[in-house]
PDB file of C-alpha atoms in Angstrom:
ATOM      1  CA  MET A  46      13.727   5.000 -27.741  1.00 46.00           C
ATOM      2  CA  PRO A  47      10.887   6.851 -25.936  1.00 49.00           C
ATOM      3  CA  PRO A  48      10.336  10.475 -26.996  1.00 46.00           C
ATOM      4  CA  ALA A  49      11.985  13.209 -25.001  1.00 44.00           C
ATOM      5  CA  ILE A  50       9.946  14.805 -22.256  1.00 46.00           C
ATOM      6  CA  ASP A  51       8.620  18.102 -23.587  1.00 42.00           C
ATOM      7  CA  LEU A  52       9.385  21.204 -21.589  1.00 40.00           C
ATOM      8  CA  ILE A  53       6.661  23.662 -20.691  1.00 38.00           C
ATOM      9  CA  PRO A  54       6.446  26.263 -23.485  1.00 41.00           C
ATOM     10  CA  GLY A  55       7.442  29.750 -22.461  1.00 44.00           C
ATOM     11  CA  HIS A  56       9.301  28.725 -19.316  1.00 43.00           C
ATOM     12  CA  ASP A  57      12.943  28.249 -18.564  1.00 51.00           C
ATOM     13  CA  LEU A  58      13.911  24.845 -17.154  1.00 39.00           C
ATOM     14  CA  ASP A  59      15.293  26.515 -14.034  1.00 49.00           C
ATOM     15  CA  ASP A  60      11.927  28.085 -13.248  1.00 54.00           C
ATOM     16  CA  ASP A  61      10.620  26.482 -10.063  1.00 51.00           C
ATOM     17  CA  VAL A  62       7.141  25.782 -11.383  1.00 55.00           C
ATOM     18  CA  ALA A  63       8.382  24.336 -14.664  1.00 63.00           C
ATOM     19  CA  SER A  64      10.977  22.229 -12.902  1.00 64.00           C
ATOM     20  CA  ALA A  65       8.431  20.814 -10.469  1.00 73.00           C
ATOM     21  CA  SER A  66       6.023  19.995 -13.289  1.00 90.00           C
ATOM     22  CA  LEU A  67       8.770  18.369 -15.332  1.00 94.00           C
ATOM     23  CA  ALA A  68       9.930  16.331 -12.345  1.00 94.00           C
ATOM     24  CA  THR A  69       6.382  15.029 -11.921  1.00 95.00           C
ATOM     25  CA  ARG A  70       6.167  14.016 -15.566  1.00 95.00           C
ATOM     26  CA  LEU A  71       9.587  12.383 -15.399  1.00 96.00           C
ATOM     27  CA  TYR A  72       8.486  10.469 -12.315  1.00 97.00           C
ATOM     28  CA  GLU A  73       5.312   9.262 -14.031  1.00 97.00           C
ATOM     29  CA  THR A  74       7.214   8.246 -17.184  1.00 96.00           C
ATOM     30  CA  LEU A  75       9.907   6.317 -15.331  1.00 97.00           C
ATOM     31  CA  ARG A  76       7.411   4.743 -12.928  1.00 98.00           C
ATOM     32  CA  ARG A  77       5.370   3.438 -15.853  1.00 97.00           C
ATOM     33  CA  ARG A  78       8.433   2.056 -17.631  1.00 97.00           C
ATOM     34  CA  ILE A  79       9.551   0.223 -14.494  1.00 98.00           C
ATOM     35  CA  ILE A  80       6.132  -1.300 -13.850  1.00 98.00           C
ATOM     36  CA  LEU A  81       5.754  -2.368 -17.494  1.00 97.00           C
ATOM     37  CA  GLY A  82       9.181  -3.992 -17.406  1.00 96.00           C
ATOM     38  CA  GLU A  83      10.823  -1.666 -19.917  1.00 96.00           C
ATOM     39  CA  PHE A  84      13.438  -1.195 -17.227  1.00 96.00           C
ATOM     40  CA  ALA A  85      13.937  -4.724 -15.913  1.00 95.00           C
ATOM     41  CA  GLN A  86      14.604  -5.587 -12.296  1.00 96.00           C
ATOM     42  CA  GLY A  87      18.225  -4.925 -11.409  1.00 95.00           C
ATOM     43  CA  THR A  88      18.762  -2.545 -14.345  1.00 95.00           C
ATOM     44  CA  ARG A  89      21.251   0.204 -13.600  1.00 95.00           C
ATOM     45  CA  LEU A  90      19.970   3.678 -14.434  1.00 94.00           C
ATOM     46  CA  PRO A  91      22.906   6.102 -14.613  1.00 93.00           C
ATOM     47  CA  GLU A  92      21.716   9.621 -14.060  1.00 92.00           C
ATOM     48  CA  GLN A  93      23.527  11.131 -17.043  1.00 92.00           C
ATOM     49  CA  ARG A  94      22.326   8.425 -19.431  1.00 93.00           C
ATOM     50  CA  LEU A  95      18.727   8.975 -18.373  1.00 94.00           C
ATOM     51  CA  ALA A  96      19.087  12.742 -18.688  1.00 94.00           C
ATOM     52  CA  ASP A  97      20.486  12.373 -22.206  1.00 95.00           C
ATOM     53  CA  GLU A  98      17.829   9.850 -23.256  1.00 94.00           C
ATOM     54  CA  LEU A  99      14.945  11.976 -21.983  1.00 94.00           C
ATOM     55  CA  ALA A 100      16.552  15.272 -23.050  1.00 94.00           C
ATOM     56  CA  VAL A 101      16.212  16.902 -19.628  1.00 94.00           C
ATOM     57  CA  SER A 102      18.517  18.426 -17.057  1.00 92.00           C
ATOM     58  CA  ARG A 103      19.630  16.417 -14.069  1.00 90.00           C
ATOM     59  CA  ILE A 104      17.892  18.629 -11.471  1.00 91.00           C
ATOM     60  CA  PRO A 105      14.274  17.548 -12.128  1.00 93.00           C
ATOM     61  CA  LEU A 106      15.520  14.045 -12.922  1.00 95.00           C
ATOM     62  CA  ARG A 107      17.056  13.755  -9.458  1.00 94.00           C
ATOM     63  CA  GLU A 108      13.755  14.840  -7.917  1.00 94.00           C
ATOM     64  CA  ALA A 109      11.919  12.181  -9.922  1.00 96.00           C
ATOM     65  CA  LEU A 110      14.437   9.512  -8.924  1.00 96.00           C
ATOM     66  CA  SER A 111      14.107  10.518  -5.276  1.00 95.00           C
ATOM     67  CA  HIS A 112      10.333  10.021  -5.512  1.00 96.00           C
ATOM     68  CA  LEU A 113      10.804   6.615  -7.154  1.00 97.00           C
ATOM     69  CA  ALA A 114      13.193   5.616  -4.386  1.00 97.00           C
ATOM     70  CA  ASN A 115      10.636   6.641  -1.763  1.00 96.00           C
ATOM     71  CA  ASP A 116       8.141   4.431  -3.594  1.00 97.00           C
ATOM     72  CA  GLY A 117      10.532   1.496  -3.381  1.00 97.00           C
ATOM     73  CA  LEU A 118      10.785   1.137  -7.164  1.00 98.00           C
ATOM     74  CA  ILE A 119      14.494   1.945  -7.319  1.00 97.00           C
ATOM     75  CA  GLU A 120      17.501   1.968  -5.049  1.00 96.00           C
ATOM     76  CA  THR A 121      19.862   4.905  -5.329  1.00 91.00           C
ATOM     77  CA  THR A 122      23.639   4.627  -5.192  1.00 84.00           C
ATOM     78  CA  HIS A 123      26.434   7.028  -4.299  1.00 78.00           C
ATOM     79  CA  ARG A 124      27.578   7.237  -7.929  1.00 77.00           C
ATOM     80  CA  ARG A 125      24.780   9.340  -9.405  1.00 80.00           C
ATOM     81  CA  SER A 126      23.014   6.193 -10.435  1.00 85.00           C
ATOM     82  CA  ALA A 127      20.031   4.098  -9.481  1.00 94.00           C
ATOM     83  CA  ILE A 128      19.101   0.421  -9.751  1.00 96.00           C
ATOM     84  CA  VAL A 129      15.606  -0.857 -10.440  1.00 98.00           C
ATOM     85  CA  SER A 130      14.423  -2.749  -7.371  1.00 97.00           C
ATOM     86  CA  SER A 131      14.089  -6.517  -7.556  1.00 97.00           C
ATOM     87  CA  TRP A 132      11.324  -8.701  -6.189  1.00 97.00           C
ATOM     88  CA  THR A 133      12.251 -11.459  -3.774  1.00 97.00           C
ATOM     89  CA  THR A 134      10.120 -13.859  -1.781  1.00 97.00           C
ATOM     90  CA  SER A 135      10.816 -11.712   1.273  1.00 97.00           C
ATOM     91  CA  THR A 136       9.771  -8.439  -0.353  1.00 97.00           C
ATOM     92  CA  VAL A 137       6.506  -9.985  -1.539  1.00 98.00           C
ATOM     93  CA  HIS A 138       5.773 -11.236   1.991  1.00 98.00           C
ATOM     94  CA  ASP A 139       6.766  -7.854   3.423  1.00 98.00           C
ATOM     95  CA  LEU A 140       4.277  -6.078   1.174  1.00 98.00           C
ATOM     96  CA  PHE A 141       1.440  -8.447   2.065  1.00 98.00           C
ATOM     97  CA  ASP A 142       2.225  -8.183   5.785  1.00 98.00           C
ATOM     98  CA  ALA A 143       2.286  -4.381   5.622  1.00 98.00           C
ATOM     99  CA  ARG A 144      -1.037  -4.345   3.798  1.00 98.00           C
ATOM    100  CA  LEU A 145      -2.645  -6.668   6.334  1.00 98.00           C
ATOM    101  CA  ALA A 146      -1.563  -4.460   9.216  1.00 97.00           C
ATOM    102  CA  LEU A 147      -2.685  -1.252   7.542  1.00 98.00           C
ATOM    103  CA  GLU A 148      -5.804  -2.173   5.595  1.00 98.00           C
ATOM    104  CA  THR A 149      -7.541  -4.377   8.167  1.00 98.00           C
ATOM    105  CA  SER A 150      -7.230  -1.601  10.736  1.00 98.00           C
ATOM    106  CA  ALA A 151      -8.485   0.924   8.177  1.00 98.00           C
ATOM    107  CA  ALA A 152     -11.496  -1.272   7.336  1.00 98.00           C
ATOM    108  CA  THR A 153     -12.449  -1.486  11.013  1.00 98.00           C
ATOM    109  CA  ARG A 154     -12.289   2.290  11.414  1.00 98.00           C
ATOM    110  CA  ALA A 155     -14.064   2.971   8.115  1.00 98.00           C
ATOM    111  CA  ALA A 156     -16.998   0.736   9.048  1.00 98.00           C
ATOM    112  CA  ALA A 157     -17.221   2.251  12.527  1.00 98.00           C
ATOM    113  CA  ARG A 158     -17.472   5.683  10.912  1.00 97.00           C
ATOM    114  CA  VAL A 159     -19.485   4.477   7.891  1.00 97.00           C
ATOM    115  CA  SER A 160     -17.290   6.748   5.795  1.00 96.00           C
ATOM    116  CA  GLY A 161     -15.640   6.835   2.400  1.00 97.00           C
ATOM    117  CA  VAL A 162     -18.378   4.823   0.685  1.00 98.00           C
ATOM    118  CA  ALA A 163     -18.720   7.119  -2.356  1.00 98.00           C
ATOM    119  CA  ALA A 164     -14.967   7.055  -3.038  1.00 98.00           C
ATOM    120  CA  LEU A 165     -14.878   3.269  -2.656  1.00 98.00           C
ATOM    121  CA  GLU A 166     -17.802   2.825  -5.027  1.00 98.00           C
ATOM    122  CA  GLU A 167     -16.204   5.116  -7.608  1.00 98.00           C
ATOM    123  CA  ALA A 168     -12.903   3.207  -7.393  1.00 98.00           C
ATOM    124  CA  LEU A 169     -14.780  -0.060  -7.805  1.00 98.00           C
ATOM    125  CA  ARG A 170     -16.661   1.327 -10.805  1.00 98.00           C
ATOM    126  CA  ARG A 171     -13.380   2.395 -12.372  1.00 97.00           C
ATOM    127  CA  SER A 172     -11.919  -1.060 -11.791  1.00 97.00           C
ATOM    128  CA  VAL A 173     -14.817  -2.620 -13.682  1.00 97.00           C
ATOM    129  CA  VAL A 174     -14.336  -0.173 -16.577  1.00 98.00           C
ATOM    130  CA  GLU A 175     -10.620  -1.019 -16.830  1.00 97.00           C
ATOM    131  CA  MET A 176     -11.311  -4.748 -16.537  1.00 96.00           C
ATOM    132  CA  GLU A 177     -13.853  -4.629 -19.362  1.00 97.00           C
ATOM    133  CA  ALA A 178     -11.425  -2.586 -21.482  1.00 97.00           C
ATOM    134  CA  GLY A 179      -8.730  -5.219 -20.971  1.00 95.00           C
ATOM    135  CA  ASP A 180      -6.238  -2.623 -19.739  1.00 96.00           C
ATOM    136  CA  GLU A 181      -4.066  -4.540 -17.289  1.00 97.00           C
ATOM    137  CA  LEU A 182      -2.079  -1.556 -16.053  1.00 97.00           C
ATOM    138  CA  GLY A 183      -5.263   0.508 -15.844  1.00 97.00           C
ATOM    139  CA  PHE A 184      -6.891  -2.222 -13.782  1.00 97.00           C
ATOM    140  CA  ALA A 185      -3.877  -2.459 -11.485  1.00 97.00           C
ATOM    141  CA  GLU A 186      -3.957   1.308 -10.926  1.00 98.00           C
ATOM    142  CA  ALA A 187      -7.730   1.308 -10.301  1.00 97.00           C
ATOM    143  CA  ASN A 188      -7.396  -1.674  -7.981  1.00 97.00           C
ATOM    144  CA  VAL A 189      -4.843   0.193  -5.889  1.00 98.00           C
ATOM    145  CA  ARG A 190      -7.031   3.314  -5.846  1.00 98.00           C
ATOM    146  CA  PHE A 191      -9.715   1.188  -4.213  1.00 98.00           C
ATOM    147  CA  HIS A 192      -7.305   0.178  -1.466  1.00 98.00           C
ATOM    148  CA  GLN A 193      -6.147   3.774  -1.087  1.00 98.00           C
ATOM    149  CA  ALA A 194      -9.778   4.849  -0.723  1.00 98.00           C
ATOM    150  CA  LEU A 195     -10.248   2.170   1.915  1.00 98.00           C
ATOM    151  CA  VAL A 196      -7.367   3.516   3.982  1.00 98.00           C
ATOM    152  CA  ALA A 197      -8.525   7.118   3.428  1.00 98.00           C
ATOM    153  CA  ALA A 198     -11.942   6.147   4.791  1.00 98.00           C
ATOM    154  CA  ALA A 199     -10.319   5.515   8.167  1.00 98.00           C
ATOM    155  CA  GLY A 200      -9.828   9.270   8.543  1.00 97.00           C
ATOM    156  CA  ASN A 201      -6.225   8.960   9.715  1.00 98.00           C
ATOM    157  CA  PRO A 202      -3.736  11.124   7.754  1.00 97.00           C
ATOM    158  CA  LEU A 203      -0.773   9.133   9.065  1.00 98.00           C
ATOM    159  CA  MET A 204      -2.288   5.928   7.685  1.00 98.00           C
ATOM    160  CA  ASP A 205      -2.787   7.712   4.348  1.00 97.00           C
ATOM    161  CA  GLY A 206       0.908   8.574   4.304  1.00 97.00           C
ATOM    162  CA  LEU A 207       1.917   5.004   5.048  1.00 97.00           C
ATOM    163  CA  MET A 208      -0.347   3.770   2.274  1.00 98.00           C
ATOM    164  CA  ARG A 209       1.308   6.098  -0.225  1.00 96.00           C
ATOM    165  CA  THR A 210       4.684   4.523   0.508  1.00 96.00           C
ATOM    166  CA  VAL A 211       3.508   1.103  -0.677  1.00 97.00           C
ATOM    167  CA  SER A 212       0.995   2.044  -3.388  1.00 98.00           C
ATOM    168  CA  SER A 213       3.396   1.980  -6.337  1.00 98.00           C
ATOM    169  CA  ARG A 214       4.760  -1.384  -5.252  1.00 98.00           C
ATOM    170  CA  MET A 215       1.173  -2.640  -5.106  1.00 98.00           C
ATOM    171  CA  VAL A 216       0.527  -1.464  -8.664  1.00 98.00           C
ATOM    172  CA  TRP A 217       3.720  -3.180  -9.795  1.00 98.00           C
ATOM    173  CA  LEU A 218       2.805  -6.446  -8.089  1.00 98.00           C
ATOM    174  CA  PHE A 219      -0.788  -6.345  -9.352  1.00 97.00           C
ATOM    175  CA  TYR A 220       0.479  -5.797 -12.898  1.00 97.00           C
ATOM    176  CA  LEU A 221       2.935  -8.698 -12.613  1.00 96.00           C
ATOM    177  CA  THR A 222       0.085 -10.952 -11.444  1.00 95.00           C
ATOM    178  CA  ALA A 223      -2.469  -9.598 -13.929  1.00 93.00           C
ATOM    179  CA  HIS A 224      -3.613 -13.067 -15.011  1.00 89.00           C
ATOM    180  CA  ARG A 225      -5.461 -13.507 -11.712  1.00 87.00           C
ATOM    181  CA  ASP A 226      -9.265 -13.325 -11.875  1.00 90.00           C
ATOM    182  CA  HIS A 227     -10.255  -9.654 -11.895  1.00 95.00           C
ATOM    183  CA  GLU A 228     -13.952 -10.446 -11.546  1.00 96.00           C
ATOM    184  CA  VAL A 229     -13.265 -12.203  -8.246  1.00 96.00           C
ATOM    185  CA  ALA A 230     -11.308  -9.179  -7.000  1.00 96.00           C
ATOM    186  CA  CYS A 231     -14.170  -6.843  -7.935  1.00 97.00           C
ATOM    187  CA  ARG A 232     -16.738  -9.044  -6.189  1.00 97.00           C
ATOM    188  CA  GLU A 233     -14.612  -9.104  -3.051  1.00 98.00           C
ATOM    189  CA  HIS A 234     -14.246  -5.330  -3.188  1.00 98.00           C
ATOM    190  CA  SER A 235     -18.030  -5.016  -3.515  1.00 98.00           C
ATOM    191  CA  SER A 236     -18.516  -7.153  -0.398  1.00 98.00           C
ATOM    192  CA  ILE A 237     -16.087  -4.944   1.516  1.00 98.00           C
ATOM    193  CA  VAL A 238     -18.025  -1.820   0.498  1.00 98.00           C
ATOM    194  CA  SER A 239     -21.285  -3.421   1.615  1.00 98.00           C
ATOM    195  CA  ALA A 240     -19.853  -4.259   5.041  1.00 98.00           C
ATOM    196  CA  ILE A 241     -18.647  -0.680   5.491  1.00 98.00           C
ATOM    197  CA  LYS A 242     -22.024   0.712   4.417  1.00 98.00           C
ATOM    198  CA  GLN A 243     -23.668  -1.538   7.016  1.00 98.00           C
ATOM    199  CA  GLY A 244     -21.283  -0.267   9.695  1.00 98.00           C
ATOM    200  CA  ASN A 245     -20.177  -3.852  10.382  1.00 98.00           C
ATOM    201  CA  SER A 246     -16.587  -3.404  11.548  1.00 98.00           C
ATOM    202  CA  ARG A 247     -15.900  -7.041  12.314  1.00 98.00           C
ATOM    203  CA  LEU A 248     -17.145  -8.205   8.921  1.00 98.00           C
ATOM    204  CA  ALA A 249     -15.256  -5.459   7.071  1.00 98.00           C
ATOM    205  CA  GLU A 250     -12.034  -6.388   8.855  1.00 98.00           C
ATOM    206  CA  THR A 251     -12.533 -10.091   8.133  1.00 98.00           C
ATOM    207  CA  LEU A 252     -13.321  -9.529   4.459  1.00 98.00           C
ATOM    208  CA  VAL A 253     -10.284  -7.304   3.955  1.00 98.00           C
ATOM    209  CA  TYR A 254      -8.001  -9.758   5.743  1.00 98.00           C
ATOM    210  CA  ALA A 255      -9.266 -12.641   3.610  1.00 98.00           C
ATOM    211  CA  HIS A 256      -9.089 -10.592   0.402  1.00 98.00           C
ATOM    212  CA  ILE A 257      -5.421  -9.773   0.974  1.00 98.00           C
ATOM    213  CA  GLU A 258      -4.266 -13.067   2.447  1.00 98.00           C
ATOM    214  CA  ILE A 259      -5.928 -15.234  -0.209  1.00 96.00           C
ATOM    215  CA  GLY A 260      -3.824 -13.466  -2.821  1.00 96.00           C
ATOM    216  CA  ARG A 261      -0.479 -14.110  -1.149  1.00 96.00           C
ATOM    217  CA  GLU A 262       0.347 -17.626  -2.359  1.00 96.00           C
ATOM    218  CA  PRO A 263      -1.075 -17.194  -5.890  1.00 95.00           C
ATOM    219  CA  SER A 264       1.007 -14.020  -6.244  1.00 96.00           C
ATOM    220  CA  LEU A 265       4.155 -15.782  -5.096  1.00 96.00           C
ATOM    221  CA  GLU A 266       3.505 -18.682  -7.418  1.00 95.00           C
ATOM    222  CA  SER A 267       2.842 -16.515 -10.465  1.00 93.00           C
ATOM    223  CA  MET A 268       5.999 -14.478  -9.771  1.00 94.00           C
ATOM    224  CA  ARG A 269       8.185 -17.501  -9.090  1.00 92.00           C
ATOM    225  CA  ALA A 270      10.076 -17.174 -12.367  1.00 91.00           C
ATOM    226  CA  ILE A 271      11.210 -13.600 -11.634  1.00 91.00           C
ATOM    227  CA  LEU A 272      11.798 -13.765  -7.875  1.00 94.00           C
ATOM    228  CA  LEU A 273      15.403 -13.495  -6.759  1.00 86.00           C
ATOM    229  CA  PRO A 274      16.636 -15.684  -3.869  1.00 79.00           C
TER     230      PRO A 274
END
């Protein structure tokens, strides 16, 4: 059983600051366990059982569960419970379609503005570090940070918000398909950065579209064993 979440020393659990901090840590703990498969798809997560297991009150736990639901990692029920979301062929396609719509537009805007290059290069550097360390979850997280930086480079706060709603699902999918060639992904990311630095909007859009779309069928194939009808 995982260790209980430590409370902040010197603060009461009902304190607003402590509760918010605890909710964040609960969210991060549960998010990680879902992505790593410690909570399998379709697993029911009763609120009281989770509170007892993690030795926390239900108030910050509910906040954490609400955040996970917004991320699409769980589905909440009316019985103070949640269910870990399941991947289907449709949900995989939905994620790829959403990314195509969002990221190709962001790439066009980023190149037109020649913006966000430093953040993209740092995210790419971090991806290489995680790849060389053999940390699959770390690479998935760094990979997604690159795509978040790409959308941020568009300079559109609404697009940033939309990206946040799919980012955790992207990390989850990237982790589930971790056997794919990370070096290829990094090279493609490098080409995207170069196109943005050159201010070539058409090339940036094309490279991003190809980068995303090429991964669709391999991702579906590698997830075939766990996809629900």
